[in-house]
Amino acid sequence: MNRFKVAERHVERGATVLKEGESSAELYTVLSGQGIRYMTLENGRRQVINFLFPGDLAGLQGGLTGEMSHSVEASSPMVLCVFDRARLWELFRNQPERSYDLTWISAVQEHFLGETIASLGQRDALQRVAWALLRMHERLSALGLLEAGSVPLPFRQQDLADALGLSLVHTNKTIGKLRDAGLANWAEGRLTVADRRQLARLALVDLERVEVRPLM
């Protein structure tokens, strides 16, 4: 697998990793740090598509269609494993196990996007925020990032608002309701979930056992 790797790239918080409308010669997997995928509409408004965590893949869509339909931004310092896009088909031909890893990563991201669509269409504001915080807490805990009862969550409330189709004010008030109810608290870049089962009931979802594959 190492012969398909080009380099490791370190990016700072706020850096643009991939830009909407542009073509990139590189694909990335996240080794550490967190980021967001987002699209910018013609009127300047932004839609956050989803969040990037260690193990996630960035740039595959652009690698297959020729240009990116969304941008990727680092929400914290990130370390990225860089792959040469031109050798993607060679990887699929010669490394079936790694090809499966890529497919597995993409399937996990598709599953999360499906739940996101259900949230936007059928959950109210409190349910949306509860769902998002629960799923991110589950994912980060499975990655071994749970420390003293909390996980790192470096995103801004505006990022979550843009992902869930809510205003910043509404998002802030909803997070406050979850905190006051003793279910979850997101402050100073850390997320604590005090009652996972009750938060899951509120979000209208089941608790998930997140499977984590080795980082590529």
mmCIF file of C-alpha atoms in Angstrom:
data_model
loop_
_atom_site.group_PDB
_atom_site.id
_atom_site.type_symbol
_atom_site.label_atom_id
_atom_site.label_comp_id
_atom_site.label_asym_id
_atom_site.label_seq_id
_atom_site.Cartn_x
_atom_site.Cartn_y
_atom_site.Cartn_z
ATOM 1 C CA MET A 1 0.000 0.000 0.000
ATOM 2 C CA ASN A 2 2.847 2.387 0.729
ATOM 3 C CA ARG A 3 3.765 2.606 -2.944
ATOM 4 C CA PHE A 4 0.390 4.235 -3.633
ATOM 5 C CA LYS A 5 0.982 6.867 -0.956
ATOM 6 C CA VAL A 6 2.520 10.104 -2.148
ATOM 7 C CA ALA A 7 3.045 11.882 1.165
ATOM 8 C CA GLU A 8 1.536 12.960 4.449
ATOM 9 C CA ARG A 9 0.202 16.502 4.491
ATOM 10 C CA HIS A 10 -0.226 18.668 7.566
ATOM 11 C CA VAL A 11 -2.839 21.421 7.284
ATOM 12 C CA GLU A 12 -3.812 24.136 9.721
ATOM 13 C CA ARG A 13 -7.279 24.896 11.067
ATOM 14 C CA GLY A 14 -9.296 26.836 8.494
ATOM 15 C CA ALA A 15 -7.239 25.669 5.506
ATOM 16 C CA THR A 16 -9.046 24.634 2.318
ATOM 17 C CA VAL A 17 -8.046 21.063 1.469
ATOM 18 C CA LEU A 18 -10.166 20.673 -1.673
ATOM 19 C CA LYS A 19 -12.121 23.373 -3.504
ATOM 20 C CA GLU A 20 -15.498 23.112 -5.167
ATOM 21 C CA GLY A 21 -15.309 23.283 -8.974
ATOM 22 C CA GLU A 22 -11.631 22.419 -9.152
ATOM 23 C CA SER A 23 -9.828 19.227 -10.108
ATOM 24 C CA SER A 24 -7.289 17.669 -7.775
ATOM 25 C CA ALA A 25 -4.570 15.173 -8.624
ATOM 26 C CA GLU A 26 -4.752 13.839 -5.073
ATOM 27 C CA LEU A 27 -7.037 11.830 -2.820
ATOM 28 C CA TYR A 28 -6.803 11.919 0.959
ATOM 29 C CA THR A 29 -7.612 9.834 3.973
ATOM 30 C CA VAL A 30 -7.754 11.612 7.319
ATOM 31 C CA LEU A 31 -5.138 10.350 9.766
ATOM 32 C CA SER A 32 -5.926 12.877 12.496
ATOM 33 C CA GLY A 33 -8.024 15.976 12.975
ATOM 34 C CA GLN A 34 -11.510 16.898 11.811
ATOM 35 C CA GLY A 35 -13.022 18.879 8.962
ATOM 36 C CA ILE A 36 -16.176 19.666 7.003
ATOM 37 C CA ARG A 37 -17.460 19.132 3.484
ATOM 38 C CA TYR A 38 -19.609 21.983 2.182
ATOM 39 C CA MET A 39 -21.197 23.446 -0.941
ATOM 40 C CA THR A 40 -21.636 27.139 -1.677
ATOM 41 C CA LEU A 41 -24.795 28.240 -3.487
ATOM 42 C CA GLU A 42 -24.892 31.026 -6.065
ATOM 43 C CA ASN A 43 -26.403 33.385 -3.495
ATOM 44 C CA GLY A 44 -23.409 32.796 -1.215
ATOM 45 C CA ARG A 45 -25.212 30.616 1.309
ATOM 46 C CA ARG A 46 -23.406 27.511 2.504
ATOM 47 C CA GLN A 47 -24.614 23.949 3.042
ATOM 48 C CA VAL A 48 -22.413 21.710 5.162
ATOM 49 C CA ILE A 49 -22.777 18.220 3.677
ATOM 50 C CA ASN A 50 -21.104 16.267 6.452
ATOM 51 C CA PHE A 51 -18.166 16.121 8.821
ATOM 52 C CA LEU A 52 -14.767 14.481 8.342
ATOM 53 C CA PHE A 53 -13.171 12.325 11.020
ATOM 54 C CA PRO A 54 -10.042 10.144 11.167
ATOM 55 C CA GLY A 55 -10.380 7.283 8.702
ATOM 56 C CA ASP A 56 -12.609 9.220 6.297
ATOM 57 C CA LEU A 57 -11.845 9.634 2.614
ATOM 58 C CA ALA A 58 -11.781 13.004 0.838
ATOM 59 C CA GLY A 59 -11.590 13.640 -2.879
ATOM 60 C CA LEU A 60 -12.869 10.340 -4.280
ATOM 61 C CA GLN A 61 -15.847 12.014 -5.949
ATOM 62 C CA GLY A 62 -13.560 14.471 -7.727
ATOM 63 C CA GLY A 63 -11.249 11.623 -8.599
ATOM 64 C CA LEU A 64 -14.024 9.883 -10.522
ATOM 65 C CA THR A 65 -15.985 12.800 -12.019
ATOM 66 C CA GLY A 66 -13.097 15.137 -12.784
ATOM 67 C CA GLU A 67 -13.898 18.048 -10.488
ATOM 68 C CA MET A 68 -15.102 18.566 -6.954
ATOM 69 C CA SER A 69 -18.794 19.282 -6.356
ATOM 70 C CA HIS A 70 -17.978 20.463 -2.835
ATOM 71 C CA SER A 71 -15.137 21.939 -0.790
ATOM 72 C CA VAL A 72 -13.272 20.435 2.159
ATOM 73 C CA GLU A 73 -12.063 22.638 5.013
ATOM 74 C CA ALA A 74 -9.996 21.738 8.073
ATOM 75 C CA SER A 75 -11.833 22.487 11.323
ATOM 76 C CA SER A 76 -8.734 21.632 13.341
ATOM 77 C CA PRO A 77 -5.111 20.899 12.473
ATOM 78 C CA MET A 78 -5.226 17.784 10.298
ATOM 79 C CA VAL A 79 -2.808 15.146 9.076
ATOM 80 C CA LEU A 80 -3.787 13.696 5.704
ATOM 81 C CA CYS A 81 -2.454 10.668 3.877
ATOM 82 C CA VAL A 82 -2.034 11.660 0.223
ATOM 83 C CA PHE A 83 -2.723 9.282 -2.679
ATOM 84 C CA ASP A 84 -2.132 9.862 -6.380
ATOM 85 C CA ARG A 85 -5.539 9.990 -8.070
ATOM 86 C CA ALA A 86 -4.063 8.764 -11.364
ATOM 87 C CA ARG A 87 -3.174 5.441 -9.717
ATOM 88 C CA LEU A 88 -6.639 4.792 -8.294
ATOM 89 C CA TRP A 89 -7.523 2.125 -10.859
ATOM 90 C CA GLU A 90 -4.165 0.459 -10.317
ATOM 91 C CA LEU A 91 -5.004 0.253 -6.630
ATOM 92 C CA PHE A 92 -8.359 -1.391 -7.370
ATOM 93 C CA ARG A 93 -6.730 -3.918 -9.686
ATOM 94 C CA ASN A 94 -3.751 -4.849 -7.549
ATOM 95 C CA GLN A 95 -4.860 -4.308 -3.936
ATOM 96 C CA PRO A 96 -8.327 -5.875 -3.487
ATOM 97 C CA GLU A 97 -8.193 -5.642 0.311
ATOM 98 C CA ARG A 98 -7.409 -1.929 0.187
ATOM 99 C CA SER A 99 -10.014 -1.493 -2.520
ATOM 100 C CA TYR A 100 -12.520 -3.005 -0.111
ATOM 101 C CA ASP A 101 -11.377 -0.544 2.564
ATOM 102 C CA LEU A 102 -12.102 2.360 0.187
ATOM 103 C CA THR A 103 -15.518 0.913 -0.607
ATOM 104 C CA TRP A 104 -16.237 0.403 3.096
ATOM 105 C CA ILE A 105 -15.307 3.996 3.917
ATOM 106 C CA SER A 106 -17.564 5.273 1.131
ATOM 107 C CA ALA A 107 -20.441 3.066 2.338
ATOM 108 C CA VAL A 108 -20.152 4.429 5.890
ATOM 109 C CA GLN A 109 -20.246 7.984 4.562
ATOM 110 C CA GLU A 110 -23.283 7.139 2.406
ATOM 111 C CA HIS A 111 -25.054 5.708 5.471
ATOM 112 C CA PHE A 112 -24.424 8.934 7.378
ATOM 113 C CA LEU A 113 -25.705 11.015 4.447
ATOM 114 C CA GLY A 114 -28.886 8.923 4.363
ATOM 115 C CA GLU A 115 -29.519 9.624 8.039
ATOM 116 C CA THR A 116 -28.810 13.301 7.398
ATOM 117 C CA ILE A 117 -31.485 13.455 4.702
ATOM 118 C CA ALA A 118 -33.965 11.784 7.060
ATOM 119 C CA SER A 119 -33.089 14.348 9.730
ATOM 120 C CA LEU A 120 -33.569 17.312 7.415
ATOM 121 C CA GLY A 121 -36.883 15.980 6.162
ATOM 122 C CA GLN A 122 -38.522 14.427 9.202
ATOM 123 C CA ARG A 123 -36.864 15.471 12.485
ATOM 124 C CA ASP A 124 -37.590 18.713 14.305
ATOM 125 C CA ALA A 125 -34.793 20.985 15.504
ATOM 126 C CA LEU A 126 -34.314 19.290 18.879
ATOM 127 C CA GLN A 127 -34.294 15.842 17.285
ATOM 128 C CA ARG A 128 -31.833 16.952 14.586
ATOM 129 C CA VAL A 129 -29.305 18.336 17.030
ATOM 130 C CA ALA A 130 -29.695 15.341 19.353
ATOM 131 C CA TRP A 131 -29.116 12.984 16.416
ATOM 132 C CA ALA A 132 -26.032 14.850 15.172
ATOM 133 C CA LEU A 133 -24.359 15.082 18.572
ATOM 134 C CA LEU A 134 -25.098 11.428 19.354
ATOM 135 C CA ARG A 135 -23.712 10.126 16.060
ATOM 136 C CA MET A 136 -20.573 12.253 16.262
ATOM 137 C CA HIS A 137 -19.993 11.189 19.863
ATOM 138 C CA GLU A 138 -20.391 7.517 18.866
ATOM 139 C CA ARG A 139 -17.972 7.873 15.973
ATOM 140 C CA LEU A 140 -15.293 9.728 17.916
ATOM 141 C CA SER A 141 -15.595 7.368 20.892
ATOM 142 C CA ALA A 142 -15.098 4.381 18.579
ATOM 143 C CA LEU A 143 -11.935 6.041 17.291
ATOM 144 C CA GLY A 144 -10.524 6.027 20.821
ATOM 145 C CA LEU A 145 -10.856 9.783 21.320
ATOM 146 C CA LEU A 146 -13.071 9.603 24.411
ATOM 147 C CA GLU A 147 -11.207 11.189 27.313
ATOM 148 C CA ALA A 148 -12.619 12.008 30.744
ATOM 149 C CA GLY A 149 -16.128 11.495 29.402
ATOM 150 C CA SER A 150 -15.857 13.822 26.407
ATOM 151 C CA VAL A 151 -14.628 13.809 22.813
ATOM 152 C CA PRO A 152 -12.996 16.608 20.804
ATOM 153 C CA LEU A 153 -15.460 18.486 18.599
ATOM 154 C CA PRO A 154 -13.719 21.522 17.082
ATOM 155 C CA PHE A 155 -16.558 22.638 14.818
ATOM 156 C CA ARG A 156 -18.374 25.932 15.196
ATOM 157 C CA GLN A 157 -22.055 26.028 16.053
ATOM 158 C CA GLN A 158 -22.509 27.681 12.646
ATOM 159 C CA ASP A 159 -21.118 24.526 11.011
ATOM 160 C CA LEU A 160 -23.725 22.393 12.763
ATOM 161 C CA ALA A 161 -26.452 24.898 11.910
ATOM 162 C CA ASP A 162 -25.457 24.827 8.236
ATOM 163 C CA ALA A 163 -25.474 21.024 8.263
ATOM 164 C CA LEU A 164 -28.916 20.732 9.859
ATOM 165 C CA GLY A 165 -30.729 23.545 8.056
ATOM 166 C CA LEU A 166 -31.159 25.628 11.196
ATOM 167 C CA SER A 167 -30.297 29.190 12.116
ATOM 168 C CA LEU A 168 -27.354 29.818 14.419
ATOM 169 C CA VAL A 169 -29.679 31.233 17.088
ATOM 170 C CA HIS A 170 -31.972 28.199 16.925
ATOM 171 C CA THR A 171 -29.008 25.832 17.068
ATOM 172 C CA ASN A 172 -27.559 27.610 20.085
ATOM 173 C CA LYS A 173 -30.881 27.502 21.940
ATOM 174 C CA THR A 174 -31.359 23.825 21.101
ATOM 175 C CA ILE A 175 -27.902 22.897 22.383
ATOM 176 C CA GLY A 176 -28.803 24.793 25.542
ATOM 177 C CA LYS A 177 -31.976 22.719 25.940
ATOM 178 C CA LEU A 178 -29.981 19.489 25.699
ATOM 179 C CA ARG A 179 -27.505 20.812 28.250
ATOM 180 C CA ASP A 180 -30.258 21.898 30.651
ATOM 181 C CA ALA A 181 -31.924 18.492 30.300
ATOM 182 C CA GLY A 182 -28.675 16.825 31.356
ATOM 183 C CA LEU A 183 -28.325 14.920 28.076
ATOM 184 C CA ALA A 184 -25.369 16.510 26.288
ATOM 185 C CA ASN A 185 -23.029 19.464 26.567
ATOM 186 C CA TRP A 186 -20.908 20.933 23.771
ATOM 187 C CA ALA A 187 -18.583 23.670 24.960
ATOM 188 C CA GLU A 188 -15.001 24.817 24.385
ATOM 189 C CA GLY A 189 -14.400 22.270 21.646
ATOM 190 C CA ARG A 190 -15.463 19.229 23.700
ATOM 191 C CA LEU A 191 -18.662 17.179 23.516
ATOM 192 C CA THR A 192 -19.998 15.276 26.515
ATOM 193 C CA VAL A 193 -22.993 12.953 26.290
ATOM 194 C CA ALA A 194 -24.359 12.201 29.745
ATOM 195 C CA ASP A 195 -27.241 9.897 28.778
ATOM 196 C CA ARG A 196 -26.774 8.131 25.444
ATOM 197 C CA ARG A 197 -29.984 6.092 25.628
ATOM 198 C CA GLN A 198 -32.201 9.060 26.386
ATOM 199 C CA LEU A 199 -30.457 11.124 23.709
ATOM 200 C CA ALA A 200 -31.048 8.310 21.197
ATOM 201 C CA ARG A 201 -34.734 8.119 22.138
ATOM 202 C CA LEU A 202 -35.049 11.850 21.650
ATOM 203 C CA ALA A 203 -33.300 11.623 18.273
ATOM 204 C CA LEU A 204 -35.573 8.737 17.157
ATOM 205 C CA VAL A 205 -32.628 6.413 16.468
ATOM 206 C CA ASP A 206 -31.055 3.290 17.908
ATOM 207 C CA LEU A 207 -27.642 3.309 19.498
ATOM 208 C CA GLU A 208 -25.034 2.086 17.023
ATOM 209 C CA ARG A 209 -21.927 0.021 17.531
ATOM 210 C CA VAL A 210 -19.497 1.796 15.231
ATOM 211 C CA GLU A 211 -17.034 -0.458 13.424
ATOM 212 C CA VAL A 212 -13.681 1.181 12.783
ATOM 213 C CA ARG A 213 -11.310 -0.126 10.142
ATOM 214 C CA PRO A 214 -7.539 0.527 10.270
ATOM 215 C CA LEU A 215 -6.472 3.912 8.930
ATOM 216 C CA MET A 216 -5.141 3.750 5.388
#
